Tab-separated table of C-alpha atoms in Angstrom:
chain	number	residue	atom	x	y	z
V	9	MET	CA	2.930	-15.478	1.667
V	10	GLU	CA	3.172	-11.569	2.203
V	11	GLY	CA	3.313	-11.098	6.534
V	12	SER	CA	3.514	-14.458	7.479
V	13	TRP	CA	6.418	-15.969	9.364
V	14	PRO	CA	8.651	-18.625	7.451
V	15	THR	CA	7.881	-22.264	8.909
V	16	GLY	CA	10.385	-22.409	12.315
V	17	GLU	CA	11.193	-19.304	12.467
V	18	SER	CA	10.674	-17.646	16.078
V	19	ARG	CA	11.663	-13.822	17.339
V	20	GLY	CA	14.296	-15.371	19.321
V	21	GLY	CA	15.773	-17.161	16.337
V	22	TRP	CA	14.988	-20.686	14.742
V	23	SER	CA	13.309	-23.264	16.535
V	24	ASP	CA	12.101	-26.760	16.665
V	25	LEU	CA	8.536	-25.901	15.269
V	26	ILE	CA	7.149	-27.046	13.018
V	27	PHE	CA	3.876	-25.210	11.442
V	28	PRO	CA	2.930	-25.774	7.580
V	29	GLU	CA	2.497	-22.252	6.043
V	30	ASP	CA	-0.435	-23.420	3.618
V	31	TYR	CA	-2.926	-26.350	3.187
V	32	LYS	CA	-1.349	-27.034	-0.054
V	33	GLN	CA	1.998	-28.504	1.942
V	34	ILE	CA	0.305	-31.058	3.879
V	35	GLY	CA	-0.746	-34.173	1.635
V	36	ILE	CA	-2.578	-37.914	2.937
V	37	SER	CA	-0.762	-40.862	2.401
V	38	ARG	CA	0.078	-44.739	3.336
V	39	GLU	CA	3.404	-45.415	4.725
V	40	PRO	CA	5.477	-42.920	2.104
V	41	ARG	CA	8.843	-44.572	0.140
V	42	ARG	CA	11.232	-42.372	-1.768
V	43	GLY	CA	10.644	-42.859	-4.995
V	44	ASP	CA	6.978	-42.218	-4.572
V	45	PRO	CA	5.122	-39.811	-6.499
V	46	VAL	CA	3.947	-36.951	-4.968
V	47	TYR	CA	2.284	-33.769	-5.994
V	48	PHE	CA	5.174	-31.032	-6.134
V	49	ALA	CA	3.947	-28.417	-3.532
V	50	THR	CA	4.106	-31.230	-0.965
V	51	ARG	CA	6.105	-30.538	1.844
V	52	TYR	CA	4.601	-32.715	4.430
V	53	LEU	CA	2.842	-36.496	4.644
V	54	ILE	CA	0.611	-37.131	7.146
V	55	SER	CA	-0.095	-41.206	7.147
V	56	TYR	CA	-2.747	-43.193	8.619
V	57	GLU	CA	-1.210	-46.368	9.516
V	58	GLY	CA	-3.455	-48.992	10.911
V	59	SER	CA	-4.363	-47.511	14.169
V	60	SER	CA	-1.178	-45.658	14.192
V	61	THR	CA	-0.732	-42.203	12.616
V	62	CYS	CA	2.753	-40.264	11.146
V	63	ILE	CA	4.034	-37.208	10.119
V	64	TYR	CA	6.919	-37.319	7.495
V	65	ARG	CA	9.079	-34.406	5.996
V	66	VAL	CA	8.795	-34.877	1.969
V	67	GLU	CA	11.314	-33.763	-0.413
V	68	SER	CA	10.739	-33.846	-3.863
V	69	ASP	CA	12.973	-33.728	-7.243
V	70	GLY	CA	11.747	-33.396	-10.787
V	71	GLU	CA	8.893	-31.191	-13.339
V	72	GLY	CA	5.343	-31.283	-13.577
V	73	PHE	CA	2.439	-31.610	-10.694
V	74	MET	CA	3.563	-34.769	-9.653
V	75	ARG	CA	7.344	-35.096	-8.479
V	76	ARG	CA	9.317	-38.460	-7.244
V	77	ALA	CA	10.393	-38.256	-3.000
V	78	ARG	CA	13.435	-37.818	-3.086
V	79	ASP	CA	14.077	-38.326	1.173
V	80	VAL	CA	11.246	-39.050	3.293
V	81	GLU	CA	12.065	-37.916	7.370
V	82	LEU	CA	9.856	-39.121	10.171
V	83	ILE	CA	8.931	-36.078	11.974
V	84	SER	CA	6.265	-37.604	14.217
V	85	SER	CA	4.430	-40.857	15.210
V	86	GLY	CA	2.210	-42.934	17.307
V	87	ASP	CA	1.387	-41.544	21.118
V	88	GLU	CA	3.330	-38.585	20.295
V	89	ILE	CA	0.762	-37.006	17.696
V	90	LEU	CA	-2.714	-35.974	19.053
V	91	GLU	CA	-5.410	-35.003	16.682
V	92	TYR	CA	-7.872	-31.871	18.088
V	93	PRO	CA	-11.406	-33.129	19.360
V	94	GLU	CA	-12.811	-30.387	17.618
V	95	ILE	CA	-13.441	-28.629	14.653
V	96	VAL	CA	-11.220	-25.397	14.742
V	97	ASN	CA	-10.282	-21.790	12.735
V	98	THR	CA	-7.040	-23.478	10.929
V	99	ARG	CA	-6.259	-20.081	9.558
V	100	ASN	CA	-5.291	-18.746	13.174
V	101	ARG	CA	-2.214	-19.656	13.584
V	102	ALA	CA	-1.157	-17.659	16.890
V	103	ARG	CA	-4.518	-19.896	17.970
V	104	LEU	CA	-3.379	-23.349	16.816
V	105	ILE	CA	-0.121	-22.693	18.437
V	106	ARG	CA	-1.402	-22.032	22.114
V	107	LEU	CA	-3.756	-25.149	21.299
V	108	ALA	CA	-1.407	-27.143	21.080
V	109	MET	CA	1.156	-26.344	24.033
V	110	ASP	CA	-1.670	-26.755	26.067
V	111	LEU	CA	-2.026	-30.325	24.588
V	112	CYS	CA	1.973	-31.016	24.111
V	113	ARG	CA	2.431	-32.610	27.385
V	114	GLY	CA	4.698	-36.351	28.157
V	115	SER	CA	5.897	-37.017	25.040
V	116	VAL	CA	3.004	-35.441	22.467
V	117	ASN	CA	5.075	-33.132	20.573
V	118	THR	CA	2.660	-32.809	17.743
V	119	VAL	CA	-1.284	-31.941	17.369
V	120	ILE	CA	-3.438	-32.245	13.771
V	121	PHE	CA	-6.343	-29.494	13.257
V	122	ARG	CA	-9.365	-29.872	11.336
V	123	GLY	CA	-10.882	-27.304	10.107
V	124	PRO	CA	-14.569	-26.078	8.479
V	125	ASP	CA	-13.233	-27.215	5.192
V	126	GLU	CA	-12.214	-30.374	6.064
V	127	HIS	CA	-8.115	-29.055	5.622
V	128	VAL	CA	-5.438	-30.644	8.187
V	129	THR	CA	-2.954	-28.601	9.409
V	130	PHE	CA	-0.800	-29.889	12.193
V	131	VAL	CA	1.719	-28.338	15.102
V	132	HIS	CA	5.221	-30.173	15.351
V	133	ASP	CA	6.912	-28.543	19.075
V	134	PRO	CA	5.006	-25.647	19.419
V	135	ASP	CA	6.813	-22.494	20.196
V	136	PRO	CA	5.442	-19.378	22.429
V	137	GLY	CA	8.235	-17.774	20.768
V	138	ALA	CA	6.736	-17.857	17.202
V	139	ILE	CA	4.033	-15.603	18.027
V	140	THR	CA	4.257	-11.942	18.259
V	141	GLU	CA	2.183	-9.793	20.488
V	142	ILE	CA	0.941	-6.739	19.436
V	143	GLU	CA	-0.646	-4.052	21.421
V	144	ILE	CA	-4.113	-2.261	20.852
V	145	LEU	CA	-3.941	1.295	21.673
V	146	ASP	CA	-6.867	2.951	21.971
V	147	VAL	CA	-10.022	5.051	23.723
V	148	GLN	CA	-13.090	3.888	24.471
V	149	PRO	CA	-15.809	4.955	24.183
V	150	PRO	CA	-17.542	3.759	22.182
V	151	GLU	CA	-17.610	0.404	23.718
V	152	PRO	CA	-15.871	-1.977	22.742
V	153	PRO	CA	-12.803	0.930	21.328
V	154	TRP	CA	-13.212	0.153	17.719
V	155	LEU	CA	-9.738	-0.840	17.084
V	156	VAL	CA	-10.194	-4.143	19.076
V	157	TYR	CA	-13.657	-4.526	17.628
V	158	VAL	CA	-12.189	-4.441	13.949
V	159	ILE	CA	-9.426	-6.793	15.019
V	160	GLU	CA	-11.296	-9.236	16.950
V	161	LYS	CA	-13.631	-9.546	13.834
V	162	LEU	CA	-10.670	-10.235	11.852
V	163	GLU	CA	-9.440	-12.585	13.869
V	164	GLU	CA	-12.456	-14.394	14.125
V	165	CYS	CA	-12.529	-14.473	9.995
V	166	GLY	CA	-9.251	-15.772	9.755
V	167	VAL	CA	-8.598	-12.658	7.828
V	168	ILE	CA	-4.684	-12.203	9.893
V	169	GLY	CA	-4.433	-16.205	11.019
V	170	ASP	CA	-1.547	-16.300	8.941
V	171	LEU	CA	-0.010	-12.891	10.936
V	172	THR	CA	0.272	-15.154	13.957
V	173	MET	CA	-0.510	-12.086	16.186
V	174	SER	CA	-1.631	-12.239	19.764
V	175	PHE	CA	-3.479	-9.150	20.741
V	176	ARG	CA	-3.550	-7.424	24.201
V	177	PRO	CA	-5.750	-4.219	24.080
V	178	ARG	CA	-4.550	-1.308	26.828
V	179	VAL	CA	-7.430	1.627	26.440
V	180	LEU	CA	-8.121	4.753	27.586
V	181	ASP	CA	-11.026	5.190	29.284
V	182	LEU	CA	-12.825	8.830	28.361
V	183	ARG	CA	-15.088	8.018	31.378
V	184	SER	CA	-12.339	8.599	34.349
V	185	PHE	CA	-12.213	12.553	32.911
V	186	ARG	CA	-15.949	13.138	32.982
V	187	GLU	CA	-16.248	16.842	35.740
V	188	ASP	CA	-19.135	19.561	35.180
V	189	ASP	CA	-16.328	21.959	33.286
V	190	VAL	CA	-14.511	18.911	31.022
V	191	TYR	CA	-15.618	19.539	27.400
V	192	PHE	CA	-15.945	16.320	25.043
V	193	PRO	CA	-14.563	16.307	21.447
V	194	CYS	CA	-18.018	15.488	19.841
V	195	ARG	CA	-21.499	14.464	21.339
V	196	ALA	CA	-20.815	11.299	19.620
V	197	SER	CA	-19.106	10.176	22.956
V	198	GLY	CA	-22.047	10.414	24.878
V	199	LEU	CA	-20.227	11.597	27.471
V	200	GLY	CA	-21.507	15.099	28.340
V	201	ARG	CA	-20.598	18.585	26.902
V	202	SER	CA	-19.124	18.400	23.699
V	203	LEU	CA	-17.200	21.254	21.275
V	204	ASP	CA	-19.422	20.298	18.788
V	205	ALA	CA	-22.472	20.256	20.157
V	206	ASP	CA	-22.247	22.917	23.374
V	207	ARG	CA	-21.299	26.741	23.949
V	208	VAL	CA	-18.053	26.316	26.695
V	209	THR	CA	-18.804	28.724	29.731
V	210	SER	CA	-16.440	27.647	32.189
V	211	PRO	CA	-14.501	30.383	33.122
V	212	VAL	CA	-10.910	27.811	32.596
V	213	PRO	CA	-12.736	24.942	30.542
V	214	LYS	CA	-11.192	21.536	30.741
V	215	ILE	CA	-10.446	20.528	27.261
V	216	VAL	CA	-10.356	16.472	26.999
V	217	GLY	CA	-9.708	15.304	23.410
V	218	CYS	CA	-6.236	15.082	20.562
V	219	GLU	CA	-4.847	17.996	19.173
V	220	VAL	CA	-6.767	18.428	16.573
V	221	SER	CA	-9.818	19.194	19.388
V	222	ARG	CA	-7.493	22.529	20.606
V	223	GLU	CA	-7.107	24.048	17.709
V	224	ILE	CA	-11.390	23.464	17.091
V	225	PHE	CA	-11.343	25.571	20.706
V	226	ARG	CA	-8.661	27.799	20.101
V	227	ALA	CA	-10.061	28.615	16.708
V	228	VAL	CA	-13.574	29.487	17.983
V	229	TYR	CA	-12.158	31.065	21.347
V	230	GLY	CA	-8.694	32.714	20.132
V	231	GLU	CA	-6.258	32.670	23.344
V	232	ARG	CA	-8.802	31.662	26.045
V	233	GLU	CA	-7.315	30.523	29.582
V	234	HIS	CA	-8.072	26.570	29.329
V	235	ILE	CA	-6.443	22.960	30.439
V	236	PHE	CA	-5.808	20.620	27.642
V	237	THR	CA	-5.461	17.071	28.301
V	238	ASN	CA	-4.168	15.325	25.520
V	239	ILE	CA	-5.563	11.464	25.184
V	240	CYS	CA	-4.120	11.166	21.880
V	241	PRO	CA	-2.118	7.716	21.881
V	242	VAL	CA	0.716	8.876	19.022
V	243	SER	CA	1.292	12.775	20.826
V	244	GLY	CA	0.144	12.309	24.133
V	245	ASP	CA	1.584	10.792	26.863
V	246	LEU	CA	-0.794	8.647	28.298
V	247	LEU	CA	-1.033	5.453	26.292
V	248	VAL	CA	2.696	4.527	26.213
V	249	PRO	CA	3.547	1.183	24.171
V	250	GLU	CA	5.628	-1.249	25.786
V	251	GLY	CA	6.060	-3.743	22.761
V	252	PRO	CA	4.832	-3.472	19.071
V	253	PHE	CA	1.410	-1.730	18.987
V	254	ILE	CA	-1.365	-0.196	16.531
V	255	THR	CA	-3.151	2.669	17.670
V	256	ARG	CA	-4.807	5.503	15.598
V	257	CYS	CA	-5.094	8.521	14.488
V	258	CYS	CA	-7.342	11.871	13.283
V	259	ARG	CA	-4.218	12.745	11.473
V	260	SER	CA	-3.954	11.349	8.195
V	261	GLU	CA	-0.397	12.149	7.840
V	262	ARG	CA	0.727	10.638	10.942
V	263	ARG	CA	-0.894	6.800	9.062
V	264	GLY	CA	2.139	4.176	8.376
V	265	LEU	CA	4.405	2.673	10.515
V	266	ILE	CA	5.784	4.461	13.185
V	267	ARG	CA	8.232	4.333	16.493
V	268	LEU	CA	7.173	6.107	19.902
V	269	HIS	CA	9.308	5.903	22.910
V	270	GLY	CA	11.333	2.629	21.575
V	271	HIS	CA	8.690	0.592	19.832
V	272	PRO	CA	7.830	0.386	16.498
V	273	GLY	CA	4.118	0.373	15.516
V	274	VAL	CA	1.479	1.190	12.589
V	275	VAL	CA	-1.282	4.099	12.865
V	276	VAL	CA	-4.162	4.260	11.253
V	277	HIS	CA	-6.575	6.846	10.778
V	278	TRP	CA	-9.713	7.600	13.387
V	279	GLY	CA	-11.904	6.559	10.506
V	280	ASP	CA	-10.520	3.763	9.325
V	281	GLY	CA	-12.545	0.808	8.582
V	282	PRO	CA	-11.287	-3.426	8.457
V	283	HIS	CA	-10.112	-3.087	5.196
V	284	GLN	CA	-7.536	-0.409	6.115
V	285	ILE	CA	-7.011	-1.983	9.670
V	286	GLU	CA	-5.843	-5.563	7.797
V	287	GLN	CA	-3.416	-3.188	5.604
V	288	ALA	CA	-1.907	-1.498	8.525
V	289	LEU	CA	-1.216	-4.581	10.361
V	290	ARG	CA	0.700	-6.731	7.296
V	291	MET	CA	2.456	-3.559	6.789
V	292	LEU	CA	3.999	-3.944	10.547
V	293	ALA	CA	3.989	-7.817	9.921
V	294	GLY	CA	6.700	-7.176	7.219
V	295	SER	CA	8.646	-4.074	9.221
V	296	LEU	CA	9.300	-6.514	12.798
V	297	LYS	CA	9.885	-9.483	9.974
V	298	GLU	CA	12.380	-7.072	7.995
V	299	SER	CA	14.148	-6.008	11.083
V	300	ARG	CA	14.585	-9.683	12.691
V	301	ARG	CA	16.944	-10.355	9.504
């Protein structure tokens, strides 16, 4: 599965975390035994044995759709297991790990989750190190910031849930730069005077925008004296990443993987939509995975 982490892998190495990567790896059985037939993709069996629940790891051999269970290993049972009481988006792996961490207290080490499609999955020995935090570097307005908005929607519908990422917005509020002699790139921001709609009349205007904004100003006003504040997360220094990140830039040639201030990240174009943003996150996930090998 492109961009996902192998079961049990965390950023710091290998932990005891078990979190099946796919529904097809989980079967439902009653008291599984060595030699029993199992579906070829089955790696784990949830067994409801009377009033008790058990989870087993299964290794099989043979050919075809149904194979022989060569080895059956008990992972968790009885009071060690809780079933989450609500239907949840089981494709959001990071959220399930966090939910399981909250519930794994005392003897409990495993939580079973059920999705709206009736598929089940489980998290055993949840490890926060398996979740990769990604910073979202963006500006506002718009409100909410575009990258933050899109990534929240991608999370909600489960499109990027397999990446086991959590996201921390770090947003530069352009409203803090409002002054009488400030000009923003375009009127769409709604912040006040802009280069695309207003004539620059201030003796020493303050241009708050990216490098393209400054180029537009110079194309119209030549070498006129001005003060420039670079808000671009890629070329400026107002939003410095503190870890892996995603950001956007109006220069299309900057799209793709990048490293800023020693931290890996990915850049999308200013106007990219959900599909391109998802692809960028998968590219970043693949790069981070490769760097940890």
